[in-house]
Short mmCIF file of C-alpha atoms in Angstrom, two decimals:
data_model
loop_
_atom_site.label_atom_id
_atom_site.label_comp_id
_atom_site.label_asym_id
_atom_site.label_seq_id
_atom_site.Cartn_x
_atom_site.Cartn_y
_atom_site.Cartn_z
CA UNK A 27 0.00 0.00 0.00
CA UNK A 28 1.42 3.48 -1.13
CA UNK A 29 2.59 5.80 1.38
CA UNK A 30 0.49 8.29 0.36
CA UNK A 31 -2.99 6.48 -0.18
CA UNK A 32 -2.45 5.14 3.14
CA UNK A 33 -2.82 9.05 4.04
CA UNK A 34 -5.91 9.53 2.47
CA UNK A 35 -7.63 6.53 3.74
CA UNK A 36 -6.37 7.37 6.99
CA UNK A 37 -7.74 10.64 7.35
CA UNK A 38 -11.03 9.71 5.30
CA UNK A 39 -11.47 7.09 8.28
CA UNK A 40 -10.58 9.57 10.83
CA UNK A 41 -13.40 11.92 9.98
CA UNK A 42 -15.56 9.36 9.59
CA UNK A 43 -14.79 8.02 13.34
CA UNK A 44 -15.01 11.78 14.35
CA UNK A 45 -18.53 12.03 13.05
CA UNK A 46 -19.35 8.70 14.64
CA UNK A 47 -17.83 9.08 18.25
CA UNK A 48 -16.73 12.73 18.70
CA UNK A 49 -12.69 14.03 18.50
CA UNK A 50 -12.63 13.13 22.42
CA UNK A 51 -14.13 9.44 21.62
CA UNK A 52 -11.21 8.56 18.60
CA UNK A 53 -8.28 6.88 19.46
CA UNK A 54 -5.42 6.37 17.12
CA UNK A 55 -6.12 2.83 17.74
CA UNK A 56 -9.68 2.87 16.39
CA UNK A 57 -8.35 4.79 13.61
CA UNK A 58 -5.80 2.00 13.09
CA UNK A 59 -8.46 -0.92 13.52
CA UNK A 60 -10.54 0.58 10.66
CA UNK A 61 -8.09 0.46 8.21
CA UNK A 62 -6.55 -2.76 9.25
CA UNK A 63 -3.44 -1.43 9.72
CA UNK A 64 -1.48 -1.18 13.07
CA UNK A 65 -1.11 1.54 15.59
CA UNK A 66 2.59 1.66 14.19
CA UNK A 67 1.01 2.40 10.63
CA UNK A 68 -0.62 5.48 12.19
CA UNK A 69 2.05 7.05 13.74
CA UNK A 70 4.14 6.76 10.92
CA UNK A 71 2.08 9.46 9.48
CA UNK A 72 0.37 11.37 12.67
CA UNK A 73 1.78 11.37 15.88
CA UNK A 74 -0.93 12.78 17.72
CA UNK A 75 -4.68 12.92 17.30
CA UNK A 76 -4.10 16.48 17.25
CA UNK A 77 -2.34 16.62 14.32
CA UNK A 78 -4.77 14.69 12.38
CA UNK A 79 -7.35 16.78 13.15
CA UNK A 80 -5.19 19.85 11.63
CA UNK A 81 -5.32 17.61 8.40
CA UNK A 82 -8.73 16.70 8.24
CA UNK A 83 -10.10 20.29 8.73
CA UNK A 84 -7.01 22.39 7.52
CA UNK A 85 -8.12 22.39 3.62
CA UNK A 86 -11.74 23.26 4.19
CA UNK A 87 -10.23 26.04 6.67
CA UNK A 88 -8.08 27.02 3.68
CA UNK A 89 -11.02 27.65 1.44
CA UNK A 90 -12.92 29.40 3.86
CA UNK A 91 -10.03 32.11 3.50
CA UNK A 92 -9.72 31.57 0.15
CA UNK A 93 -13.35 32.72 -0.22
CA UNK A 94 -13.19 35.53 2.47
CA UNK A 95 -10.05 36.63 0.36
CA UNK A 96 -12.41 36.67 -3.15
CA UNK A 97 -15.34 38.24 -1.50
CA UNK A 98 -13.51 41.37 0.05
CA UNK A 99 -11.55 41.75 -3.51
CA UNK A 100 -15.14 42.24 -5.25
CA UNK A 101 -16.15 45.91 -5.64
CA UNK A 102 -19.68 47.38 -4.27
CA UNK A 103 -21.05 45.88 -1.57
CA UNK A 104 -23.31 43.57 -3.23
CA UNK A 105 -20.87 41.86 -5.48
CA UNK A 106 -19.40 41.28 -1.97
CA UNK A 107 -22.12 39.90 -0.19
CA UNK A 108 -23.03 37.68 -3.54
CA UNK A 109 -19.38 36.10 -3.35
CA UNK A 110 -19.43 35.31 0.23
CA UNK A 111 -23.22 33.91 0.08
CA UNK A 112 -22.51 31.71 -2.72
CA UNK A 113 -18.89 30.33 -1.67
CA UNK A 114 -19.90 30.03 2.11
CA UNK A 115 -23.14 27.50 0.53
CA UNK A 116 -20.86 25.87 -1.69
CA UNK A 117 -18.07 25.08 0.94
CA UNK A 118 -20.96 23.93 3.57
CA UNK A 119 -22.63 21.34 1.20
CA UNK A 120 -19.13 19.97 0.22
CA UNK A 121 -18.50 19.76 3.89
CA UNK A 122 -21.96 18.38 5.23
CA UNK A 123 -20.57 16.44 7.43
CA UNK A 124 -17.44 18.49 8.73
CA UNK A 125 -19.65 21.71 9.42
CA UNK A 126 -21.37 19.09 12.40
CA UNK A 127 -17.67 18.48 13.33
CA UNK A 128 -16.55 22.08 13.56
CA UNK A 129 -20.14 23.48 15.05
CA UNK A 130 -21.19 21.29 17.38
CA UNK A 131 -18.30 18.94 18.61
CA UNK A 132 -16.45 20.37 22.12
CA UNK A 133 -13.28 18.92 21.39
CA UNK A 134 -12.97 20.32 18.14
CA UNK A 135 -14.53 23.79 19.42
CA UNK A 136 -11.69 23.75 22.30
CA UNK A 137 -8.81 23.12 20.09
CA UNK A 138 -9.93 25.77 17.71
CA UNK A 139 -11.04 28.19 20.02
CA UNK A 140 -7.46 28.64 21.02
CA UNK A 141 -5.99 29.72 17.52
CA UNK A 142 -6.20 33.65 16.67
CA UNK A 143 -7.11 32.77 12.68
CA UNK A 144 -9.64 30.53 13.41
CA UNK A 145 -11.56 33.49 15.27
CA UNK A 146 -10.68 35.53 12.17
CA UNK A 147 -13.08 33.44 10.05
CA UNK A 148 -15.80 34.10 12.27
CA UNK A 149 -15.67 37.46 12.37
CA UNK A 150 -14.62 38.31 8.95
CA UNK A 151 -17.57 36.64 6.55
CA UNK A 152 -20.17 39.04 9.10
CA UNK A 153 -18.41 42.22 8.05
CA UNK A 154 -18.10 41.19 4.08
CA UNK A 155 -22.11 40.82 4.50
CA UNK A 156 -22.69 44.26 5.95
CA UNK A 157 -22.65 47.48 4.54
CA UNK A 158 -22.80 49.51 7.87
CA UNK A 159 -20.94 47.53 10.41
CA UNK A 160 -22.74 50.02 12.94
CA UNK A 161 -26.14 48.77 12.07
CA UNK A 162 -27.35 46.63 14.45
CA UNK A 163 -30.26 45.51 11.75
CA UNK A 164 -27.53 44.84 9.01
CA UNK A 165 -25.84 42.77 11.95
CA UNK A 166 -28.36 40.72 13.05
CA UNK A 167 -29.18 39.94 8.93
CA UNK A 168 -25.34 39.09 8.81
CA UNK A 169 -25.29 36.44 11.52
CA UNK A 170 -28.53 35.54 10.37
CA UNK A 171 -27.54 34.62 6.97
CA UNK A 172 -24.49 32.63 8.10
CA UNK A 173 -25.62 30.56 10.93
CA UNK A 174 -28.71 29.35 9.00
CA UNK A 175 -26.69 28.07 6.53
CA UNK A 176 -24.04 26.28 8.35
CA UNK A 177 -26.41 24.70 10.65
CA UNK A 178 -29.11 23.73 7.75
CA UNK A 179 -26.42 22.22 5.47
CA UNK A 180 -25.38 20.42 8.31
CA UNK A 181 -28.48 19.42 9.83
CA UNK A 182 -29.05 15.42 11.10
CA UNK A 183 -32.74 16.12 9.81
CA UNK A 184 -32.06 17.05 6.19
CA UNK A 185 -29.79 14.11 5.32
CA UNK A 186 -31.78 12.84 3.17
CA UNK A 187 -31.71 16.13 0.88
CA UNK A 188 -29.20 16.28 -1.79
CA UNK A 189 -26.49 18.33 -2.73
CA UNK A 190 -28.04 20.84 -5.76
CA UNK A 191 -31.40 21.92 -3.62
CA UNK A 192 -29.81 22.32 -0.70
CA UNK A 193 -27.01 24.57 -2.76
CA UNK A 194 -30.07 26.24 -4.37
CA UNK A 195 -32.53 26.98 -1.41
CA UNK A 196 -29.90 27.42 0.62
CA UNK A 197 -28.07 30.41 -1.37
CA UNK A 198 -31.94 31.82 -2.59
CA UNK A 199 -32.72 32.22 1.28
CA UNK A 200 -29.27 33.38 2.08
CA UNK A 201 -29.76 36.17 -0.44
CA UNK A 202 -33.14 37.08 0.35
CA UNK A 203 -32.29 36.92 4.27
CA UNK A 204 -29.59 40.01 3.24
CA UNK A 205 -31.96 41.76 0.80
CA UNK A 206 -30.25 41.26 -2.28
CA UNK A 207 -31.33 41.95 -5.74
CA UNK A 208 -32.04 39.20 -8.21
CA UNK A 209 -29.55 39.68 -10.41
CA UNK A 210 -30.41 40.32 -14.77
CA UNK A 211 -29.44 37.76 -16.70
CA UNK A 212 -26.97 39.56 -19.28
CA UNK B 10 -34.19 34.52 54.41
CA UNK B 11 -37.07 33.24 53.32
CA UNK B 12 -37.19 29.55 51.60
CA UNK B 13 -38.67 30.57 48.16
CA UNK B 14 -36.37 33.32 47.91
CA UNK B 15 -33.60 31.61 48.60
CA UNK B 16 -34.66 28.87 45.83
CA UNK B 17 -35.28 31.75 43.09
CA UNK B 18 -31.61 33.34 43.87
CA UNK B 19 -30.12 29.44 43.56
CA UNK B 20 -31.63 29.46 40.13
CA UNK B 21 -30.21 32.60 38.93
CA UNK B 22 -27.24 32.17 40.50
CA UNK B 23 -26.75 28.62 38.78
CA UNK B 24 -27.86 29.77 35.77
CA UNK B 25 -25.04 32.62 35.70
CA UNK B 26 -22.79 30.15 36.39
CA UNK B 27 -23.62 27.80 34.07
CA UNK B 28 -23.24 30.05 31.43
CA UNK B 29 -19.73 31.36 32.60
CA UNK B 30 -18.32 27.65 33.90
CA UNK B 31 -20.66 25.20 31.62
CA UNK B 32 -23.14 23.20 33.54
CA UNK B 33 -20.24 20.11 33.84
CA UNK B 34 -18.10 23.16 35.69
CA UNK B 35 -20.47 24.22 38.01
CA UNK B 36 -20.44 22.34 41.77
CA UNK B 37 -23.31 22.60 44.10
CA UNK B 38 -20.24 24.44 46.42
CA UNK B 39 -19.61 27.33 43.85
CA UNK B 40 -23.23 27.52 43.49
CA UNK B 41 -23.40 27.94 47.59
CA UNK B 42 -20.23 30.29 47.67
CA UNK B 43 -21.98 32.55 45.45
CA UNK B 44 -24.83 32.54 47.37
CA UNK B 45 -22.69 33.14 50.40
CA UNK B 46 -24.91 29.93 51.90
CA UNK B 47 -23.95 26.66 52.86
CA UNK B 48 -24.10 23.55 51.20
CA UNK B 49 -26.57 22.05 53.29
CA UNK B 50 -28.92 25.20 52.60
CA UNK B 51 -28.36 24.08 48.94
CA UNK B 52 -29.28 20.36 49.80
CA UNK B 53 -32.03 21.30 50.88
CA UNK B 54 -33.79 22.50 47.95
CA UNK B 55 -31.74 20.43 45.24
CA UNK B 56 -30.52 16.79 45.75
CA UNK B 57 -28.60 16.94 43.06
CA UNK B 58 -27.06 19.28 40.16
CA UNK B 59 -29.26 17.83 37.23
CA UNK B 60 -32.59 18.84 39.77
CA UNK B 61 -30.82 22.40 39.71
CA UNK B 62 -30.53 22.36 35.47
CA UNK B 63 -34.07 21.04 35.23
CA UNK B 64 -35.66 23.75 37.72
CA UNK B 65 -33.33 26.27 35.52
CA UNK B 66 -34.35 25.31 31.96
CA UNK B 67 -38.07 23.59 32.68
CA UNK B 68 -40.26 27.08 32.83
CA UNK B 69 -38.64 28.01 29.12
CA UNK B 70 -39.12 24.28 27.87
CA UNK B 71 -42.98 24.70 29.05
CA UNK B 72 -43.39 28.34 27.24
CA UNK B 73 -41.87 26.38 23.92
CA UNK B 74 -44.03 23.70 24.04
CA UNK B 75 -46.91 26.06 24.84
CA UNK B 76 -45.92 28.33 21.94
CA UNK B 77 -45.82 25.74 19.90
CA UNK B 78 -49.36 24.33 21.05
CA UNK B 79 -50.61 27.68 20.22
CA UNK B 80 -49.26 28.08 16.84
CA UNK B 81 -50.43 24.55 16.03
CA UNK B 82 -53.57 25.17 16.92
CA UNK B 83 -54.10 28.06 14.29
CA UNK B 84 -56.28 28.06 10.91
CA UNK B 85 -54.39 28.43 8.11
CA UNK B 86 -50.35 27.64 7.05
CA UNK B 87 -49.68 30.87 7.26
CA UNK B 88 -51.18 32.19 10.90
CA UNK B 89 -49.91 28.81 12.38
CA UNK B 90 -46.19 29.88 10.74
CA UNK B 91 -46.57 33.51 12.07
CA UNK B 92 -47.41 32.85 15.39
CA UNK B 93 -44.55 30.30 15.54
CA UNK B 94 -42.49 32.83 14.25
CA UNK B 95 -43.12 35.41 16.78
CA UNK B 96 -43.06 33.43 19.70
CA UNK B 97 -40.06 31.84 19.07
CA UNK B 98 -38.31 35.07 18.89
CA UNK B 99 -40.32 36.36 21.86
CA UNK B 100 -39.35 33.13 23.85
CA UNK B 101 -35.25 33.26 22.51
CA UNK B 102 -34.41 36.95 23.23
CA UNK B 103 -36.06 36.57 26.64
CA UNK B 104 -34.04 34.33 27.06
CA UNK B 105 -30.53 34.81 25.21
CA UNK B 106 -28.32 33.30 27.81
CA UNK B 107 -30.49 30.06 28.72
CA UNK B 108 -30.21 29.37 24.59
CA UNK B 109 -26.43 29.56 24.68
CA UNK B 110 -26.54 26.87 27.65
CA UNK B 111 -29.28 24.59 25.80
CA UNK B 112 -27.43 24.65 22.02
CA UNK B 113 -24.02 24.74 22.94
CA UNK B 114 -23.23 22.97 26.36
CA UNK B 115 -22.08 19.47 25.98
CA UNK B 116 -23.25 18.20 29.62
CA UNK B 117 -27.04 20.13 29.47
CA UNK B 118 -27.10 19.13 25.65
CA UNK B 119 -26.14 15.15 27.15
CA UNK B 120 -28.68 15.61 29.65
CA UNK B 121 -31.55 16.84 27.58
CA UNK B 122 -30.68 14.45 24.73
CA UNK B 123 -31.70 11.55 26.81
CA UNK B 124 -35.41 12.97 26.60
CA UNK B 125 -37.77 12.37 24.18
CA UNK B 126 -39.58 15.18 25.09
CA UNK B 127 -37.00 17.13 24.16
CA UNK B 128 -36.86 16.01 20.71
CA UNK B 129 -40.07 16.56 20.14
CA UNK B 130 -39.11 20.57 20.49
CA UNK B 131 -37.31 20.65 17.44
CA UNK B 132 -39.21 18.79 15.58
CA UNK B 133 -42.61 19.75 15.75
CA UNK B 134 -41.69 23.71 14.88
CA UNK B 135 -40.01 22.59 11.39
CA UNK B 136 -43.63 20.71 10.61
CA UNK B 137 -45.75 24.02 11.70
CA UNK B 138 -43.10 26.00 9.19
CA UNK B 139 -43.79 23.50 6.36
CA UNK B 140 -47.22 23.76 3.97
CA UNK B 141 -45.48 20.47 2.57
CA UNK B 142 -43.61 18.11 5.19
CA UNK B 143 -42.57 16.28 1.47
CA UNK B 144 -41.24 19.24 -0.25
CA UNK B 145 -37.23 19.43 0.63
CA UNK B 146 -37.26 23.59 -0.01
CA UNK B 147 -39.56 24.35 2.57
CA UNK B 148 -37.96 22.03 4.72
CA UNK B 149 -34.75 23.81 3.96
CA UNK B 150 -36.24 26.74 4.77
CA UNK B 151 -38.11 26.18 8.15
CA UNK B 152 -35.05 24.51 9.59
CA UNK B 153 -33.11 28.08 7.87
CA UNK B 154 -35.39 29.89 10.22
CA UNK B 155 -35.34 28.38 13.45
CA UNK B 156 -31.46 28.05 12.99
CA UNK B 157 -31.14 31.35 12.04
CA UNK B 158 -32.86 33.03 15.47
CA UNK B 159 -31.70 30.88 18.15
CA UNK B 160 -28.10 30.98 17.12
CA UNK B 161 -28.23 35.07 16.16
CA UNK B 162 -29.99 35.66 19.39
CA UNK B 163 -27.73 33.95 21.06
CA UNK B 164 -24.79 34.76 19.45
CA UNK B 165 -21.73 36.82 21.44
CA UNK B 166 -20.92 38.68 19.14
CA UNK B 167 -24.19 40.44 19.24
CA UNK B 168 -24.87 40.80 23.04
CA UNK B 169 -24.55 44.62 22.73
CA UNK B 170 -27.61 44.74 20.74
CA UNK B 171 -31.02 45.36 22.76
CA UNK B 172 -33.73 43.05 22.98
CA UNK B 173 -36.37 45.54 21.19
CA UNK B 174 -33.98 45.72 17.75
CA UNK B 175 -32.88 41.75 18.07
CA UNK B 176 -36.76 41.42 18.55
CA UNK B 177 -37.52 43.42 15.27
CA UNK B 178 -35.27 42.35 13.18
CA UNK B 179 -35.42 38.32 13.95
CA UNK B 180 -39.03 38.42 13.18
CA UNK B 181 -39.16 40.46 10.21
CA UNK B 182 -35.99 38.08 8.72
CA UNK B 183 -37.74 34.97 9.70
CA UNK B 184 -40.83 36.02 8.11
CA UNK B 185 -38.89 36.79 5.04
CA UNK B 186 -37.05 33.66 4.99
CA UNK B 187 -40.30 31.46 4.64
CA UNK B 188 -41.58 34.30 2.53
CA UNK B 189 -44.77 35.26 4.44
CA UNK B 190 -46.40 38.10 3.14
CA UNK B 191 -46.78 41.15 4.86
CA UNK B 192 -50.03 41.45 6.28
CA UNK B 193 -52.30 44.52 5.98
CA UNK B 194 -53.18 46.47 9.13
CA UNK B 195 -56.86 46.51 9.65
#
């Protein structure tokens, strides 16, 4: 087995576990047992459970700035708010089940909660989505738009939906949550 | 000091603590130290810690259910979904901190997970929001909703806000988000 598939199937299985038992509940022995592998395997790529979290969440937190980065570049503030609507929906449906991960699981939470750019992300997205950011109305809309989407895509009761209507009604509510204009076709 | 006094300052003073220590943090002592009362004087109105979270979060788990009672018990999609609407922002900024206990507490969510009571709560809201319990977009949308005002209501980033403008504006957005119509004063 290649070094590097071994990787990928390792950190597909840890998210998977994650999902199943919580950060807290994984071992690196679990993680081992579901691949068939041993313990030794593991740690030849992660020595900590730590660290495989990093890898498991680092690229979706690297698109998350990658879109924060696009929607700020945009001029006018709707062309802003457009950008971050529809690449926040699109990251949260590819994620589905990493949004539950990164909302609602304490270990995760803690070990995030401690790094400055992870707050940054947060805060960020809420003042791409307002054009007054001394509005309490435009801030309430803001957090409004955001949190419905993060915790809808990654609700246990819409499972059953799939991908392209949640993407759809999900980024038509977003939008109409903020106030924005259909756009012309052109 | 009288004895139902002294139970109504235990509550508040647990719930204040909960909300700065988590309900897993919080000890029957630090809830007597805060008090400036003994143990025993806790004792005797709470055996036990979960007795103290119950008495704390019971009265706003009756004013849900009886919200939702209400709104069920309209004629018509639409009056059931506005009076669910409006209570349920009525009942969350009343009670901003109690929500950030009850969604994002590990321990109190544990506790109340174990209920089925409980899960009846969040359920039967998302079927008063939907004309269609079938059709995924208005599923989509009621959960978009709900979401939306407990977490913005909630939300720290927004505790500088006052209740009459959170009030306002979570209404009015959750009214646009399942695209009631306006209705004419008469």
């Amino acid at each position: 087995m290649a070094s590097e598939n071994t990787r990928t199937r390792l950190l597909a299985a840890a998210r998977q576990l994650f999902a199943l038992h919580s950060f807290a509940g994984t071992s690196l022995q679990m993680i081992a047992d579901r691949l068939g592998v041993t313990k030794a395997a593991v740690y030849h790529h992660f020595k900590t459970r730590d660290d495989i979290l990093d890898a498991v969440i680092e690229p979706a937190l690297a698109e998350m700035r990658a879109i924060i980065d696009d929607a700020e570049a945009q001029r006018g503030h709707a062309a802003r708010a457009e950008h971050m609507i529809a690449g926040f929906v699109e990251l949260t449906v590819r994620h589905r089940d990493l949004i539950t991960l990164l909302s609602s699981d304490p270990g995760v939470l803690h070990a995030l909660g401690e790094r400055d750019s992870f707050a940054d992300l947060l805060t960020r997205p809420l003042y791409v989505l307002t054009r007054d950011p001394e509005d309490p109305a435009e801030r309430i809309r803001a957090s409004m738009a955001l949190s419905a989407i993060a915790t809808t895509a990654s609700s246990p009761m819409l499972t059953d939906v799939d991908d392209a209507t949640m993407r759809e009604t999900l980024t038509d509510t977003g939008r109409r949550i903020l106030g924005l204009r259909r756009r012309t076709a052109h």
